[in-house]
mmCIF file of C-alpha atoms in Angstrom:
data_model
loop_
_atom_site.group_PDB
_atom_site.id
_atom_site.type_symbol
_atom_site.label_atom_id
_atom_site.label_comp_id
_atom_site.label_asym_id
_atom_site.label_seq_id
_atom_site.Cartn_x
_atom_site.Cartn_y
_atom_site.Cartn_z
ATOM 1 C CA MET X 1 -19.429 -14.487 10.200
ATOM 2 C CA ALA X 2 -19.381 -15.219 6.999
ATOM 3 C CA ARG X 3 -16.408 -15.821 4.722
ATOM 4 C CA LYS X 4 -15.323 -13.137 2.879
ATOM 5 C CA ALA X 5 -15.750 -13.581 -1.212
ATOM 6 C CA LEU X 6 -12.759 -13.847 -3.373
ATOM 7 C CA PRO X 7 -12.531 -11.705 -6.391
ATOM 8 C CA THR X 8 -12.762 -13.981 -9.781
ATOM 9 C CA GLN X 9 -9.364 -13.492 -10.609
ATOM 10 C CA LEU X 10 -7.809 -14.720 -7.367
ATOM 11 C CA LYS X 11 -10.378 -17.983 -7.835
ATOM 12 C CA ILE X 12 -9.103 -18.521 -11.229
ATOM 13 C CA VAL X 13 -5.402 -18.547 -10.494
ATOM 14 C CA LYS X 14 -5.995 -20.589 -7.447
ATOM 15 C CA GLY X 15 -8.156 -22.962 -9.488
ATOM 16 C CA THR X 16 -11.045 -23.021 -7.572
ATOM 17 C CA ALA X 17 -13.203 -20.755 -10.263
ATOM 18 C CA GLN X 18 -16.717 -22.840 -10.726
ATOM 19 C CA LYS X 19 -18.876 -21.126 -13.861
ATOM 20 C CA CYS X 20 -21.600 -20.753 -11.362
ATOM 21 C CA ARG X 21 -19.985 -18.780 -8.710
ATOM 22 C CA ILE X 22 -18.368 -16.279 -10.846
ATOM 23 C CA ASN X 23 -19.648 -12.960 -10.686
ATOM 24 C CA THR X 24 -20.215 -11.670 -14.194
ATOM 25 C CA ALA X 25 -20.499 -8.119 -13.392
ATOM 26 C CA GLU X 26 -17.570 -7.847 -10.963
ATOM 27 C CA PRO X 27 -15.449 -4.645 -11.571
ATOM 28 C CA LYS X 28 -12.325 -4.940 -13.654
ATOM 29 C CA PRO X 29 -10.133 -2.038 -12.557
ATOM 30 C CA THR X 30 -7.053 -0.814 -15.290
ATOM 31 C CA SER X 31 -6.467 2.505 -13.820
ATOM 32 C CA LYS X 32 -2.736 2.938 -13.154
ATOM 33 C CA LEU X 33 -1.443 3.638 -9.355
ATOM 34 C CA PRO X 34 -0.994 7.120 -8.951
ATOM 35 C CA THR X 35 1.744 8.813 -7.008
ATOM 36 C CA CYS X 36 2.469 8.228 -3.448
ATOM 37 C CA PRO X 37 0.439 10.651 -1.493
ATOM 38 C CA THR X 38 2.528 13.449 0.408
ATOM 39 C CA TRP X 39 0.801 12.647 4.112
ATOM 40 C CA VAL X 40 3.108 9.311 3.857
ATOM 41 C CA SER X 41 6.145 9.164 6.185
ATOM 42 C CA THR X 42 9.659 9.569 4.737
ATOM 43 C CA GLU X 43 10.288 5.381 5.197
ATOM 44 C CA GLY X 44 6.611 5.005 3.884
ATOM 45 C CA LYS X 45 7.375 6.496 0.606
ATOM 46 C CA LYS X 46 10.782 4.488 0.176
ATOM 47 C CA GLU X 47 8.703 1.419 0.981
ATOM 48 C CA TRP X 48 5.838 2.701 -1.659
ATOM 49 C CA LYS X 49 8.577 3.062 -4.527
ATOM 50 C CA ARG X 50 9.807 -0.834 -3.357
ATOM 51 C CA LEU X 51 6.440 -2.148 -3.246
ATOM 52 C CA SER X 52 4.749 -0.228 -5.832
ATOM 53 C CA LYS X 53 6.929 -1.769 -8.750
ATOM 54 C CA GLU X 54 6.928 -5.073 -7.440
ATOM 55 C CA LEU X 55 3.006 -5.108 -6.981
ATOM 56 C CA ILE X 56 2.313 -3.740 -10.549
ATOM 57 C CA LYS X 57 4.726 -6.076 -12.196
ATOM 58 C CA THR X 58 2.914 -8.688 -10.926
ATOM 59 C CA GLY X 59 -0.689 -7.209 -11.615
ATOM 60 C CA VAL X 60 -1.864 -7.253 -8.045
ATOM 61 C CA VAL X 61 -2.436 -3.364 -7.462
ATOM 62 C CA THR X 62 -4.310 -0.564 -9.653
ATOM 63 C CA GLY X 63 -5.633 2.631 -8.984
ATOM 64 C CA PHE X 64 -8.544 1.370 -6.957
ATOM 65 C CA ASP X 65 -5.738 0.019 -4.228
ATOM 66 C CA PHE X 66 -4.587 3.541 -3.582
ATOM 67 C CA ILE X 67 -5.757 3.719 -0.190
ATOM 68 C CA GLY X 68 -4.648 0.528 0.795
ATOM 69 C CA LEU X 69 -1.037 0.334 -0.416
ATOM 70 C CA ALA X 70 -0.750 4.246 0.982
ATOM 71 C CA THR X 71 -1.822 3.282 4.773
ATOM 72 C CA LEU X 72 0.413 0.117 4.521
ATOM 73 C CA CYS X 73 3.250 2.006 3.465
ATOM 74 C CA ASN X 74 2.792 4.651 6.400
ATOM 75 C CA MET X 75 2.102 2.090 8.818
ATOM 76 C CA TRP X 76 5.547 0.463 7.604
ATOM 77 C CA GLY X 77 7.101 3.849 8.162
ATOM 78 C CA GLU X 78 5.817 4.379 11.664
ATOM 79 C CA TYR X 79 6.932 0.853 12.327
ATOM 80 C CA VAL X 80 10.856 1.821 11.126
ATOM 81 C CA ASP X 81 10.450 4.846 12.975
ATOM 82 C CA GLY X 82 9.605 3.357 16.247
ATOM 83 C CA ALA X 83 11.839 0.478 15.911
ATOM 84 C CA LYS X 84 14.929 3.155 15.352
ATOM 85 C CA GLY X 85 13.790 4.917 18.341
ATOM 86 C CA ALA X 86 12.616 8.331 16.653
ATOM 87 C CA THR X 87 9.077 7.803 17.806
ATOM 88 C CA ASP X 88 7.361 5.327 20.330
ATOM 89 C CA PRO X 89 7.612 2.050 19.281
ATOM 90 C CA VAL X 90 4.428 1.043 17.898
ATOM 91 C CA SER X 91 1.586 -0.937 19.251
ATOM 92 C CA VAL X 92 0.861 -5.096 18.904
ATOM 93 C CA ALA X 93 -2.438 -3.734 17.477
ATOM 94 C CA HIS X 94 -0.654 -1.719 14.843
ATOM 95 C CA ILE X 95 1.659 -4.887 13.717
ATOM 96 C CA THR X 96 -1.335 -6.896 13.922
ATOM 97 C CA GLN X 97 -3.513 -4.666 11.203
ATOM 98 C CA MET X 98 0.302 -4.217 9.044
ATOM 99 C CA ARG X 99 0.241 -7.745 8.764
ATOM 100 C CA LEU X 100 -3.473 -7.875 7.725
ATOM 101 C CA TYR X 101 -2.853 -5.264 5.080
ATOM 102 C CA LEU X 102 0.464 -7.382 3.797
ATOM 103 C CA VAL X 103 -2.086 -10.380 3.615
ATOM 104 C CA GLU X 104 -4.613 -8.959 1.589
ATOM 105 C CA PHE X 105 -1.994 -7.650 -1.159
ATOM 106 C CA GLY X 106 -0.537 -11.263 -1.131
ATOM 107 C CA MET X 107 2.851 -10.040 0.407
ATOM 108 C CA THR X 108 3.336 -13.091 2.974
ATOM 109 C CA PRO X 109 4.437 -16.378 2.380
ATOM 110 C CA SER X 110 1.521 -18.393 3.445
ATOM 111 C CA SER X 111 -0.678 -15.912 1.636
ATOM 112 C CA ARG X 112 1.420 -16.420 -1.373
ATOM 113 C CA SER X 113 1.482 -20.184 -0.938
ATOM 114 C CA LYS X 114 -2.395 -20.174 -1.530
ATOM 115 C CA VAL X 115 -2.171 -18.648 -4.868
ATOM 116 C CA HIS X 116 -1.245 -21.020 -7.967
ATOM 117 C CA ALA X 117 -0.019 -20.032 -11.228
ATOM 118 C CA GLY X 118 -1.570 -22.587 -13.117
ATOM 119 C CA GLU X 119 -0.930 -23.979 -16.398
ATOM 120 C CA GLY X 120 -0.294 -20.063 -17.343
ATOM 121 C CA ASP X 121 -1.485 -19.269 -21.215
ATOM 122 C CA LYS X 122 -2.796 -22.451 -21.926
ATOM 123 C CA PRO X 123 -5.273 -22.348 -24.794
ATOM 124 C CA LYS X 124 -8.983 -22.510 -23.887
ATOM 125 C CA ASP X 125 -10.419 -26.085 -24.698
ATOM 126 C CA PRO X 126 -14.170 -25.640 -25.657
ATOM 127 C CA TRP X 127 -14.860 -28.565 -23.566
ATOM 128 C CA ASP X 128 -14.157 -27.175 -20.490
ATOM 129 C CA ASP X 129 -17.361 -25.836 -20.252
ATOM 130 C CA PHE X 130 -18.805 -28.860 -19.907
#
């Protein structure tokens, strides 16, 4: 199976962007994240409130990421309910799936370590393209 393609912004942040490999037609969503959906559990809604502030502040999520973030928060709520004994404990598969969502949003130490802030807002040198 082929490796999953990285978004251009992530390639730029990691410092691995190459002009010949950048998709110039890649969508650049700017829509705002909507409110938490009603179907998310109570614990999940608490997590939505906490995570959405952090992820919006870092520019990681947009309105396109609504379903993934809602699913992650709901899975977290199910995990907490199971840990408290309110429901049956969640399965290992549930925890594994939740971890994959965390990695997608860059919310694990190892996934964050792969992203480098680079030199910030350094002025563009016209000779960089050569």
